[in-house]
CSV table of C-alpha atoms (C1' of nucleotides) in Angstrom, one decimal:
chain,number,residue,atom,x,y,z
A,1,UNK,CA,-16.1,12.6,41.1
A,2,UNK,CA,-12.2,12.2,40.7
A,3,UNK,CA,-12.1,7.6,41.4
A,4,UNK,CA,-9.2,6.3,42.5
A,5,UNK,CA,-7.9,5.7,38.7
A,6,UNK,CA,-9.1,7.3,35.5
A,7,UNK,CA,-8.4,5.9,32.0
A,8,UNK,CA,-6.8,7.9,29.5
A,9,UNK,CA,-7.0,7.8,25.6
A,10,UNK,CA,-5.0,9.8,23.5
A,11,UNK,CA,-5.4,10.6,19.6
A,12,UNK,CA,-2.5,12.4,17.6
A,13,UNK,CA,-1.4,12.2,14.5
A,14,UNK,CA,2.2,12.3,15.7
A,15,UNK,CA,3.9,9.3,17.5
A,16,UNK,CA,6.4,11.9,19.3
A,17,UNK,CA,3.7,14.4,21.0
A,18,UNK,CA,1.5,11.2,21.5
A,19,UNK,CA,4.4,9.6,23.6
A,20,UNK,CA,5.4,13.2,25.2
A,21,UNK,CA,1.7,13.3,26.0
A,22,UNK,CA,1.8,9.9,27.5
A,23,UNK,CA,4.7,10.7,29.6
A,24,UNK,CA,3.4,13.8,30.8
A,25,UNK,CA,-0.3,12.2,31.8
A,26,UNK,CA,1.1,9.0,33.7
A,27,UNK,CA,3.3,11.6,35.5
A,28,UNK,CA,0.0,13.1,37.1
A,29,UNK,CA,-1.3,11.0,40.0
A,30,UNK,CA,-4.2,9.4,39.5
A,31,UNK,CA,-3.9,8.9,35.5
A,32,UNK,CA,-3.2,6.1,33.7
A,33,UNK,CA,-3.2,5.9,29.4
A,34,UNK,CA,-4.8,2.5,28.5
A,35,UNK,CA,-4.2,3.6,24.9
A,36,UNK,CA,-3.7,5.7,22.1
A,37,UNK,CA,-4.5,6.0,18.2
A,38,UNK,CA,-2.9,8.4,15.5
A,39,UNK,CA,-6.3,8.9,13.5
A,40,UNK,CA,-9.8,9.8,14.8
A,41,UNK,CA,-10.9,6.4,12.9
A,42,UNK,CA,-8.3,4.4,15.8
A,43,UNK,CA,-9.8,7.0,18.2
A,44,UNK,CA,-13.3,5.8,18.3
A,45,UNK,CA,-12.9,2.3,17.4
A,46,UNK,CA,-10.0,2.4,20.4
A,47,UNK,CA,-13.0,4.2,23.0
A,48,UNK,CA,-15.4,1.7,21.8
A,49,UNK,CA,-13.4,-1.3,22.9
A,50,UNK,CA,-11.2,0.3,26.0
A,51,UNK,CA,-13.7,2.5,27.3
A,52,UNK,CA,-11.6,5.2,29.1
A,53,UNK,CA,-12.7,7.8,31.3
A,54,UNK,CA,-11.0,10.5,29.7
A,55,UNK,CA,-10.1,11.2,25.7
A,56,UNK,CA,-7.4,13.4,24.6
A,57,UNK,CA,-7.8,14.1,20.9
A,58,UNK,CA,-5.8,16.2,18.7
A,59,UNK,CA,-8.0,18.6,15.9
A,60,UNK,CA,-6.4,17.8,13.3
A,61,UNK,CA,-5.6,14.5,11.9
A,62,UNK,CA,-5.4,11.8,9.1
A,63,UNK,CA,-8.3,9.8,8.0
A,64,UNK,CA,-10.8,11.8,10.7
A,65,UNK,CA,-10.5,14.7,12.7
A,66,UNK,CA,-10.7,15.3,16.5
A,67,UNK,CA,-14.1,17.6,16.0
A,68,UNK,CA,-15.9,14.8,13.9
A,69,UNK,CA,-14.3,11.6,15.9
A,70,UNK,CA,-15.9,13.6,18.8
A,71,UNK,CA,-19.2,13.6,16.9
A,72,UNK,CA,-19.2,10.1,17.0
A,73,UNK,CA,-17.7,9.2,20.2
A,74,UNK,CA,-20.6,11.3,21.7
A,75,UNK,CA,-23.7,9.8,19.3
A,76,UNK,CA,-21.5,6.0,20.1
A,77,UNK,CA,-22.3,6.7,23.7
A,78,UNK,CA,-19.0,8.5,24.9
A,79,UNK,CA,-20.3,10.8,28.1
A,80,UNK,CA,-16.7,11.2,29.7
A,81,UNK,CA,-14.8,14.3,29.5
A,82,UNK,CA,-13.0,15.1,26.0
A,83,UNK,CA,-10.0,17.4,26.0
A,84,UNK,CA,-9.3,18.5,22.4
A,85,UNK,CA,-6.0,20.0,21.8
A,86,UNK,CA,-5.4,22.5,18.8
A,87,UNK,CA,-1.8,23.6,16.8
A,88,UNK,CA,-2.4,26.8,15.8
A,89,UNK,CA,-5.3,28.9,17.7
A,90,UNK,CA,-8.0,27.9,15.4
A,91,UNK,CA,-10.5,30.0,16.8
A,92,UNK,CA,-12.6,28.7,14.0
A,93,UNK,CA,-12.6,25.7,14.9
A,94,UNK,CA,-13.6,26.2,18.1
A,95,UNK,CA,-17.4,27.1,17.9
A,96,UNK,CA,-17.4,23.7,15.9
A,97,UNK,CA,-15.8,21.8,18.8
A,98,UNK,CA,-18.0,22.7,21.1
A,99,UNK,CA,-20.8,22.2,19.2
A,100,UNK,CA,-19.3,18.6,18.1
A,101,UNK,CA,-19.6,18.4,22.6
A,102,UNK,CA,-15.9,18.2,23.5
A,103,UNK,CA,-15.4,19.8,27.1
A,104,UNK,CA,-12.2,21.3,26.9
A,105,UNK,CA,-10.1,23.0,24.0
A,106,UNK,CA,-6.1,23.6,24.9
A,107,UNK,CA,-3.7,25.0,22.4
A,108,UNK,CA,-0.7,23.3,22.2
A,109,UNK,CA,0.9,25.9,22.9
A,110,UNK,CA,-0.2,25.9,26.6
A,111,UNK,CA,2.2,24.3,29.0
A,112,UNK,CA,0.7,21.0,30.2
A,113,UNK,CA,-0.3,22.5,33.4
A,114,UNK,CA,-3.3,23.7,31.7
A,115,UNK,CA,-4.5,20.3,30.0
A,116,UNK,CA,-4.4,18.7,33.7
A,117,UNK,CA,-6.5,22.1,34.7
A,118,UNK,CA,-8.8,21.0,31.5
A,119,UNK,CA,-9.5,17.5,32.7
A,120,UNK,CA,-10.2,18.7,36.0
A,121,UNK,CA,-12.9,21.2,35.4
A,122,UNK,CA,-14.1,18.4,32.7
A,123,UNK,CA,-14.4,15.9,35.5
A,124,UNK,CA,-16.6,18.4,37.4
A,125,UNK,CA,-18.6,19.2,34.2
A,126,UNK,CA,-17.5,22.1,33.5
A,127,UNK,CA,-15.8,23.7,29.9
A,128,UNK,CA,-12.6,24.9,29.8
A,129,UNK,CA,-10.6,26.7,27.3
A,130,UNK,CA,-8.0,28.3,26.6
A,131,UNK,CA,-8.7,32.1,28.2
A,132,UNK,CA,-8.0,34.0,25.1
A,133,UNK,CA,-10.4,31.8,23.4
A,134,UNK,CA,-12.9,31.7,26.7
A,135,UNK,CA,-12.6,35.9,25.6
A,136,UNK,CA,-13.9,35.2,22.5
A,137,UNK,CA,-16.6,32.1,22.7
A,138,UNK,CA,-18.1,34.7,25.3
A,139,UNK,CA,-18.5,37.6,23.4
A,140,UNK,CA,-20.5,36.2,21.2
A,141,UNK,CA,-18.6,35.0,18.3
A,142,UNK,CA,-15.9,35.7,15.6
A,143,UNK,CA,-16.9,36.3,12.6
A,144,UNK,CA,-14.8,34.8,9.6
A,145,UNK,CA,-14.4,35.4,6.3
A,146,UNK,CA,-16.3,32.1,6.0
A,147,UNK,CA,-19.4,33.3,7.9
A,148,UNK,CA,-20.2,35.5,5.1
A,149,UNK,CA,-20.6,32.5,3.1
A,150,UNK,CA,-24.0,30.0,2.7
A,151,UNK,CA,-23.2,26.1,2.7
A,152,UNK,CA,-23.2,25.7,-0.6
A,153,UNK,CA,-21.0,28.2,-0.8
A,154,UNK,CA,-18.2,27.1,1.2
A,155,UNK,CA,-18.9,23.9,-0.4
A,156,UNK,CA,-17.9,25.1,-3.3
A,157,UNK,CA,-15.0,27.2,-2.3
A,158,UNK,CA,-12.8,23.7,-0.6
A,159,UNK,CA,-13.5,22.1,-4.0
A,160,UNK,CA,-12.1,25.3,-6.0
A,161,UNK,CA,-9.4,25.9,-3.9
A,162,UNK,CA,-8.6,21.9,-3.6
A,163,UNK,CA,-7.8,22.1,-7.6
A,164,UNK,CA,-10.6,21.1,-9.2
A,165,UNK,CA,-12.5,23.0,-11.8
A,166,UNK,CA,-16.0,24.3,-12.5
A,167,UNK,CA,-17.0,21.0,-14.7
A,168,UNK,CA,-15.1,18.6,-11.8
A,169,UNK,CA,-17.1,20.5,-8.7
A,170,UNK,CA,-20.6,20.6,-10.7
A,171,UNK,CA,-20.2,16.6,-11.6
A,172,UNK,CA,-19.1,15.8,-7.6
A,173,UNK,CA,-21.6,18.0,-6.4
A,174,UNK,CA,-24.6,16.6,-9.2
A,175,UNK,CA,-25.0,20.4,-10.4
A,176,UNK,CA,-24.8,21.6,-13.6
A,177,UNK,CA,-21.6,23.5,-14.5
A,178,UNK,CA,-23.7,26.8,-15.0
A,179,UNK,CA,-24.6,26.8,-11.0
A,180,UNK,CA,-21.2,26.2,-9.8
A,181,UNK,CA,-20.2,29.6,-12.6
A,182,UNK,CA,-22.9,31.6,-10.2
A,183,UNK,CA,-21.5,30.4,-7.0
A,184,UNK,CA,-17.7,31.2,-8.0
A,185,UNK,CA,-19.0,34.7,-8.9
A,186,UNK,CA,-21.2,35.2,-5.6
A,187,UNK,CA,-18.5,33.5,-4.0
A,188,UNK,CA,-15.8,36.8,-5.7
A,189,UNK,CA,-18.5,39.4,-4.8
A,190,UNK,CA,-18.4,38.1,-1.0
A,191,UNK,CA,-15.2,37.9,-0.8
A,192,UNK,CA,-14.0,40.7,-2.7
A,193,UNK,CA,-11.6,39.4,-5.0
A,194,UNK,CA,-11.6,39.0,-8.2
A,195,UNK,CA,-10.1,35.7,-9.9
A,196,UNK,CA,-9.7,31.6,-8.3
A,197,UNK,CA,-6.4,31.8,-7.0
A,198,UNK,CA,-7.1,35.0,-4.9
A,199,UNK,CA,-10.4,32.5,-3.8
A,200,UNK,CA,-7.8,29.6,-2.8
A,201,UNK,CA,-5.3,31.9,-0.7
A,202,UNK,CA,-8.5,32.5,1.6
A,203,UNK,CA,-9.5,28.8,1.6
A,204,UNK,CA,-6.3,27.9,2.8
A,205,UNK,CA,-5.6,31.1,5.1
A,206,UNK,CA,-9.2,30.2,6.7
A,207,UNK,CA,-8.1,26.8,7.1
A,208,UNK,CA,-10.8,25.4,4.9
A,209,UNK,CA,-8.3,23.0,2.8
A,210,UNK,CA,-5.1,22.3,4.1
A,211,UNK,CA,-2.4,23.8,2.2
B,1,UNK,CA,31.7,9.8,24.6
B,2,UNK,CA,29.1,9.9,27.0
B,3,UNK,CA,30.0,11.9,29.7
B,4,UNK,CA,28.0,11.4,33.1
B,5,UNK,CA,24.9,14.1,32.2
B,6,UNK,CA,24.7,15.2,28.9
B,7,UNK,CA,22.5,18.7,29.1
B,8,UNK,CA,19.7,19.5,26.6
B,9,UNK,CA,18.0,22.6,25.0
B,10,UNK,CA,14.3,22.0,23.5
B,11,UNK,CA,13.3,24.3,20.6
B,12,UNK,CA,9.4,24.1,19.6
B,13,UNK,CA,6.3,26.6,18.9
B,14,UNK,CA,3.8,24.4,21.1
B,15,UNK,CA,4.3,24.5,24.9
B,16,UNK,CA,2.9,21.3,25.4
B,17,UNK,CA,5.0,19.6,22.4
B,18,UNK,CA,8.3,20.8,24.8
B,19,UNK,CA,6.7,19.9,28.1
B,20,UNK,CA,6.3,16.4,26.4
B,21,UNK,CA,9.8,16.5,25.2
B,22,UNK,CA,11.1,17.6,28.3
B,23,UNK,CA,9.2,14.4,30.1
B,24,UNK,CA,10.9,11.8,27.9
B,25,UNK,CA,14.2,13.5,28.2
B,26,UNK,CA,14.1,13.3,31.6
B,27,UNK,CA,13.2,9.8,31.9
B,28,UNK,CA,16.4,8.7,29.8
B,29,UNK,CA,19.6,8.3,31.6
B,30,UNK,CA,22.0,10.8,31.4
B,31,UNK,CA,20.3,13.9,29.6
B,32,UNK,CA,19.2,16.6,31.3
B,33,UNK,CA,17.6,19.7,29.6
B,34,UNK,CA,18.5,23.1,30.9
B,35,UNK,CA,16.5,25.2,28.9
B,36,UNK,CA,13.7,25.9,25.9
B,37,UNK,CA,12.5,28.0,23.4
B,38,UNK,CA,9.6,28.6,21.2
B,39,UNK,CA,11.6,29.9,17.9
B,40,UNK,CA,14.5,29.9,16.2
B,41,UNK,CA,15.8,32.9,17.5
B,42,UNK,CA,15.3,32.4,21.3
B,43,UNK,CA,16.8,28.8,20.6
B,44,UNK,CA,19.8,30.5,19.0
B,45,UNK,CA,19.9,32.8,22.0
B,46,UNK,CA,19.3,29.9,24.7
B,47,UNK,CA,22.4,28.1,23.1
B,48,UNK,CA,24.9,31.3,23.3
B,49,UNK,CA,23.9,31.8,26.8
B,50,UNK,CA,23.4,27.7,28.2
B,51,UNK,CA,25.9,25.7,26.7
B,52,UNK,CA,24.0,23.0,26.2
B,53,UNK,CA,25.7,20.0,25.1
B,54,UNK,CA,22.8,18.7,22.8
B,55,UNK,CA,20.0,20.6,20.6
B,56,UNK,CA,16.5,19.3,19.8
B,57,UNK,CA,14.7,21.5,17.8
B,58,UNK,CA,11.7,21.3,15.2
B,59,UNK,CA,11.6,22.7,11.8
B,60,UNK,CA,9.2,25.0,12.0
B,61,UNK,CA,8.7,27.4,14.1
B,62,UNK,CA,7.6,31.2,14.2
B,63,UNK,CA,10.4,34.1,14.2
B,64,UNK,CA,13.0,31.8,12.7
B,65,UNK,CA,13.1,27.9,11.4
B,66,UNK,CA,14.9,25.3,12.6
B,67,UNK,CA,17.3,25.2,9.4
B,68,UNK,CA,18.3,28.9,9.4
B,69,UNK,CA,18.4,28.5,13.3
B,70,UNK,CA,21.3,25.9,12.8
B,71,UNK,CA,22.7,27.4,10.4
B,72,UNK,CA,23.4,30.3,13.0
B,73,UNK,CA,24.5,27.9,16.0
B,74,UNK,CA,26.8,26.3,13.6
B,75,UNK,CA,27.9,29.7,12.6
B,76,UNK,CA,28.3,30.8,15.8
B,77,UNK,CA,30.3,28.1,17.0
B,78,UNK,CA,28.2,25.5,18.6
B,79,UNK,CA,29.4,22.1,18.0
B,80,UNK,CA,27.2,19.1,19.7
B,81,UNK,CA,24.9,17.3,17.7
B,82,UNK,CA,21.3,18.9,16.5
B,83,UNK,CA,18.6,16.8,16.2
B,84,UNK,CA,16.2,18.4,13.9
B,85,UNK,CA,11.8,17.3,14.3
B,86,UNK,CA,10.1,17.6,11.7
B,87,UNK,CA,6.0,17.5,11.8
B,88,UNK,CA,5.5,16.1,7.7
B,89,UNK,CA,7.9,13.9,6.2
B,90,UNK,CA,9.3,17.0,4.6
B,91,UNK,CA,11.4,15.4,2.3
B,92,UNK,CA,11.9,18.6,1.0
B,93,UNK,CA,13.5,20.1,4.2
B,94,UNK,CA,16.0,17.2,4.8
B,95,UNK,CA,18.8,18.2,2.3
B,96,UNK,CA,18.5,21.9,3.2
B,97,UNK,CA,18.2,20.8,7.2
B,98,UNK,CA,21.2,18.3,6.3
B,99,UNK,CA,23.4,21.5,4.3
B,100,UNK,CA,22.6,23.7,7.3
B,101,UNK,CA,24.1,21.1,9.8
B,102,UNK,CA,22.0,19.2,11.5
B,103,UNK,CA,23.1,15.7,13.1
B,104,UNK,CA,19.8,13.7,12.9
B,105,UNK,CA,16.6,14.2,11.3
B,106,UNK,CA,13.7,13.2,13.1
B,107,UNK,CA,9.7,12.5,11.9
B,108,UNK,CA,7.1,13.7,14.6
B,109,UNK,CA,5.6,10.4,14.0
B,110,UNK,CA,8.6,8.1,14.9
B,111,UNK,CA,8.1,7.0,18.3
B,112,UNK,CA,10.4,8.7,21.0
B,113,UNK,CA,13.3,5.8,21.1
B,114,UNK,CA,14.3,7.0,17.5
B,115,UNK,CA,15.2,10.8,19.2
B,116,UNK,CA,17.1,8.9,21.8
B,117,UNK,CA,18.9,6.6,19.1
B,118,UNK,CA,19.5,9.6,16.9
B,119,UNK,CA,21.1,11.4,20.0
B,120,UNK,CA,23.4,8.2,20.6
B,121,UNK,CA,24.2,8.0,16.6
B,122,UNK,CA,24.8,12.0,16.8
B,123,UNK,CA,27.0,11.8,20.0
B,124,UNK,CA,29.1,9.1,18.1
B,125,UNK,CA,29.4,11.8,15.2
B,126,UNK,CA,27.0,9.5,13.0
B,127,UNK,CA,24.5,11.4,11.2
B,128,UNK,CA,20.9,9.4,11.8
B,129,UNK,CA,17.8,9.9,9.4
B,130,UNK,CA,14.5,8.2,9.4
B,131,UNK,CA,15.1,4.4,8.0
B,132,UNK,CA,13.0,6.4,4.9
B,133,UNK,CA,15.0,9.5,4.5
B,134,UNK,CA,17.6,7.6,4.8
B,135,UNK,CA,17.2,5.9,1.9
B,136,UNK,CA,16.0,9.2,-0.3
B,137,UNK,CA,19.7,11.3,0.7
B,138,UNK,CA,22.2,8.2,-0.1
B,139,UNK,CA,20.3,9.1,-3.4
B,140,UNK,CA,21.9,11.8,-4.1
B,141,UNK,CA,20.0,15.0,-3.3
B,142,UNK,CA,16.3,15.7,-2.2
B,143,UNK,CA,15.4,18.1,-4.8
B,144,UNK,CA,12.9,21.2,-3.1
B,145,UNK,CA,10.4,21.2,-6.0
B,146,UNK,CA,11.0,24.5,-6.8
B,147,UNK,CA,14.6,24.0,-7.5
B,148,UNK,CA,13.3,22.4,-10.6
B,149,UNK,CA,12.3,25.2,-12.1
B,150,UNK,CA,14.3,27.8,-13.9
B,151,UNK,CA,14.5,31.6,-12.6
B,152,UNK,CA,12.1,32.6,-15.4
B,153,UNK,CA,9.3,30.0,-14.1
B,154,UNK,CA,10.1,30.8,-10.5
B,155,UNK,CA,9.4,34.7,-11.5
B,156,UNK,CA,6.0,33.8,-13.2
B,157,UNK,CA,4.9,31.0,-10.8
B,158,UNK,CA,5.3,33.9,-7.9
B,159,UNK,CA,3.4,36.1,-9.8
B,160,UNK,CA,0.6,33.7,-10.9
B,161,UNK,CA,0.0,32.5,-7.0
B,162,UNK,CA,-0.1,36.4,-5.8
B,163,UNK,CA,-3.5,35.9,-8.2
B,164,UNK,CA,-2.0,38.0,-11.3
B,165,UNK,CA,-3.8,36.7,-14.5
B,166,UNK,CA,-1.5,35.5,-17.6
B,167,UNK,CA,-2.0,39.4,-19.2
B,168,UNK,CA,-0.9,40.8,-15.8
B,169,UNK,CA,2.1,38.8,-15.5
B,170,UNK,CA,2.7,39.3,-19.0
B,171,UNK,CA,2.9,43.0,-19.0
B,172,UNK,CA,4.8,43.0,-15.5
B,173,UNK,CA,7.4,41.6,-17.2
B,174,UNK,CA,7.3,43.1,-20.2
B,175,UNK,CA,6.7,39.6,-22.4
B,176,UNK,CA,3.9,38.4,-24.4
B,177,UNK,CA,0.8,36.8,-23.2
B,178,UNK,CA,1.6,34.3,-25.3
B,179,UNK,CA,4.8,33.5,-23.3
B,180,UNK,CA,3.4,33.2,-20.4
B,181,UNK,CA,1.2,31.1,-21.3
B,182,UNK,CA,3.7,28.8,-22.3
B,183,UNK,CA,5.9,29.0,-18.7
B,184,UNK,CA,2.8,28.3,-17.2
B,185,UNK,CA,2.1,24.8,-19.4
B,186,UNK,CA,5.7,24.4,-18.4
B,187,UNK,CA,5.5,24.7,-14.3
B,188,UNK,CA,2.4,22.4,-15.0
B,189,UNK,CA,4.8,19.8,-16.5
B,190,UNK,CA,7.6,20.3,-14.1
B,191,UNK,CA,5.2,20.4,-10.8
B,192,UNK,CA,3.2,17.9,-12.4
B,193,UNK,CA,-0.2,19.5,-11.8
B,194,UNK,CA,-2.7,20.5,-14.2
B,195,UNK,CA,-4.0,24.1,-13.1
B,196,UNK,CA,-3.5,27.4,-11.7
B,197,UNK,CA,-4.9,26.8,-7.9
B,198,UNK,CA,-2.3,23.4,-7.6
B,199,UNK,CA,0.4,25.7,-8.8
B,200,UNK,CA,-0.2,28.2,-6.4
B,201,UNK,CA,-0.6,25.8,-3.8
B,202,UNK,CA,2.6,24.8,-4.5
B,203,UNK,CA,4.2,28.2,-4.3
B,204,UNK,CA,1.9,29.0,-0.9
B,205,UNK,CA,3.2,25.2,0.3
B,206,UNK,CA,7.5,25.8,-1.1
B,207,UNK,CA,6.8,29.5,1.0
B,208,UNK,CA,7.6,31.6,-2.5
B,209,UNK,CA,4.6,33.7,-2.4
B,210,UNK,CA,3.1,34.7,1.5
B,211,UNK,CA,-0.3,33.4,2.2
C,1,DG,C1',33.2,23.2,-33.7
C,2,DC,C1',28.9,20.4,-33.7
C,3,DG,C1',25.3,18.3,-31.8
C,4,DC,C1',22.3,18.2,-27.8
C,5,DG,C1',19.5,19.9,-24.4
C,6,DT,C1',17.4,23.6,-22.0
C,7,DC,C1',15.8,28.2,-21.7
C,8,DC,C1',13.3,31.9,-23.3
C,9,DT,C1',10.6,33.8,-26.5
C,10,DA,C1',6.1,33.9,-29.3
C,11,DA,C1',2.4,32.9,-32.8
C,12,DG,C1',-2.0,30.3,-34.7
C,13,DG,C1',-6.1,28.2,-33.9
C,14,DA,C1',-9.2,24.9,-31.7
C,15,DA,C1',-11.4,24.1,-27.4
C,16,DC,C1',-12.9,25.6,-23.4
C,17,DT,C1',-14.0,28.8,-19.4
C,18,DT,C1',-15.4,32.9,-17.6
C,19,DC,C1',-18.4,36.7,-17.1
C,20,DC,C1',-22.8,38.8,-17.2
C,21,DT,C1',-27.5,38.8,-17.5
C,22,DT,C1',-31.9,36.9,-16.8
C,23,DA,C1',-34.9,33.9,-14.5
C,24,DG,C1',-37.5,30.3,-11.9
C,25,DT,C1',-38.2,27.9,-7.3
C,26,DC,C1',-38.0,27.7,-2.5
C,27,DC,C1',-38.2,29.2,2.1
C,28,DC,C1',-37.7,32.3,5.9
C,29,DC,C1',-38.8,36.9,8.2
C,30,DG,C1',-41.5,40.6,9.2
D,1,DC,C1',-47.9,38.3,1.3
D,2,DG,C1',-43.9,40.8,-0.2
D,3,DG,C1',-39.0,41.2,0.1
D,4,DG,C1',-34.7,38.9,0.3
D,5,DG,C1',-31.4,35.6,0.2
D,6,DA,C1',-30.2,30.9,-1.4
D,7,DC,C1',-30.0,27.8,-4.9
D,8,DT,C1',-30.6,26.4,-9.4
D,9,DA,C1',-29.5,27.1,-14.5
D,10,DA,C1',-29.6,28.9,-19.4
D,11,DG,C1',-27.8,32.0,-23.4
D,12,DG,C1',-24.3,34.3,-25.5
D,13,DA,C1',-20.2,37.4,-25.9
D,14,DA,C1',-15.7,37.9,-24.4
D,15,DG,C1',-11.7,36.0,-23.0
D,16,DT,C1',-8.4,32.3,-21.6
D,17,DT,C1',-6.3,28.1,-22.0
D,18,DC,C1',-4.2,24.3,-24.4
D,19,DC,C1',-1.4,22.4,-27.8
D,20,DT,C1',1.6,22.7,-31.4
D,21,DT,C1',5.3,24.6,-33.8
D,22,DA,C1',9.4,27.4,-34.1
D,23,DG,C1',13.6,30.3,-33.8
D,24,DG,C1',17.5,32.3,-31.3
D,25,DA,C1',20.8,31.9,-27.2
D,26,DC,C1',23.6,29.6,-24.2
D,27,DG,C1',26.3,26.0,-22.2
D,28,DC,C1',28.1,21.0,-22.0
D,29,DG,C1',30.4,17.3,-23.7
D,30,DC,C1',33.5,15.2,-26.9
DNA sequence: GCGCGTCCTAAGGAACTTCCTTAGTCCCCG
DNA sequence: CGGGGACTAAGGAAGTTCCTTAGGACGCGC
């Protein structure tokens, strides 16, 4: 499966890792980056016109993440292998990758080694990860806070803990302000606190809204 | 100044980040890097026992940051330039980064050439910022937000973020409700936001109150 | 020393939010 | 088809927030 030369995209929000990354891939025999984007917006507008083999996408970014630029690289078309690389072991992100149909997810905190390892196994159709998180996708699943939660729910919870208030959520959400009162209260008796600021530490903590 | 090989210790929480850093290092002329780290306080360690001649480090990292780690190599003796990463254009980090010593003052986002002009600037004994940094600490200082505030609203802002209602706060500190209420309309004047969850945002963000 | 600004304190009262309860619809699971 | 959760929303009491006003303390400059 491995051709004489396979294409290489890479996506990060950060011009230093993207050029560490670039350095590090053209270093591997028989990979070659024909180009890069710092948003997932760049990402898939970059794979719809350069058509690499291979994308290298960072989670989290401006404008678009890696998990929904993946979304649409695979509905676009996109069947090559995706390598998505995560900061901090969001292992609730994860399940949401996968799902999204990337084929590898590497924590940065790997040593390169182990994204090479990722495309490889990718180019043979296979899933990688991480083993810690391998551990965990296999026993089932991990069960966040957020699980506990319904759609609306956590819906409701990013727009709390983003700043807004009851009135501001039940206008952007086209509720009245009485049902987003209902939700903040399930949303205490789930969680187990007791006022919105103790509800915004676990939206950030989760990772919902970024801090 | 530049001697034949200038060695090079990397400092960063994500293994791939280094292995990146260490790749473009390598391909400039004259820097070698002899050794890593993954905090502050193996970087600080790295240093004693290596001798490096030049540091790159990022800001924040687990165990200890980047600031206080330079502020200990500087303390302990070590006297080549620092060139600090940093992953947001922390603008709030520059002046304490700057204070604790560092040489240059890097965004992630900057392509790799600024690193290698910041080491040049640093080996010269210049002190090289990002073009927009640069502009912000000619200024004057780069206030931290939370220097703005008075010990009083620092006290009560702490307490409001750890998800203590006005009362609680109030009786705490032995004060009026009343009181409280008014150093609250006051942090929302100074931080310029208009509710609780953006002020405690701000205190999880400026690292007063733990997440 | 006098004015100025800032900090810290606190009250009144209007405006608004929160809490709690009740309740209707919908849809899935057994 | 009944129970249960999700989602919606209203009424009304209780509580909080916002805004304004205000007084004493302290330091800063002239």
């Amino acid at each position: 499966m491995v051709r004489g030369e396979q294409t290489v995209f890479i996506a990060d929000d950060h011009q230093i890792v993207r050029d560490g990354l670039r350095a590090l891939v053209e270093r591997a025999p028989g990979l070659r980056v024909i180009g890069e984007a710092a948003d997932g917006r760049a990402l898939v507008e970059g794979v719809r016109a350069l058509h690499p083999a291979i994308v290298i996408t960072d989670l989290a970014m401006g404008e678009l993440n890696g998990v929904d630029a993946t979304r649409q690289l695979r509905a676009g078309g996109f069947r090559g292998p995706i390598i998505m690389l995560s900061m901090h072991d969001e292992r609730r992100h994860l399940a949401q990758a996968l799902g999204a149909g990337v084929n590898a997810y590497v924590h940065k905190a790997h040593a390169f080694e182990q994204l090479l390892e990722a495309i490889g196994a990718a180019q043979h159709g296979r899933i990688w990860l991480s083993p810690q998180l391998a551990a965990l996708a296999e026993e089932g699943r991990v069960a966040t806070l957020l699980e506990l939660l319904s759609m609306r729910e956590r819906e409701v919870l990013q727009l709390l803990a983003q700043g807004r208030g009851t009135k501001e959520v039940a206008a952007q959400l086209l509720l009245s302000p009485k049902t987003i009162e209902v939700h903040r209260l399930n949303l205490y008796a789930k969680l187990r606190v007791n006022n919105v600021i103790e509800l915004a530490r676990i939206a950030f903590r989760e990772g919902l809204v970024q801090l």
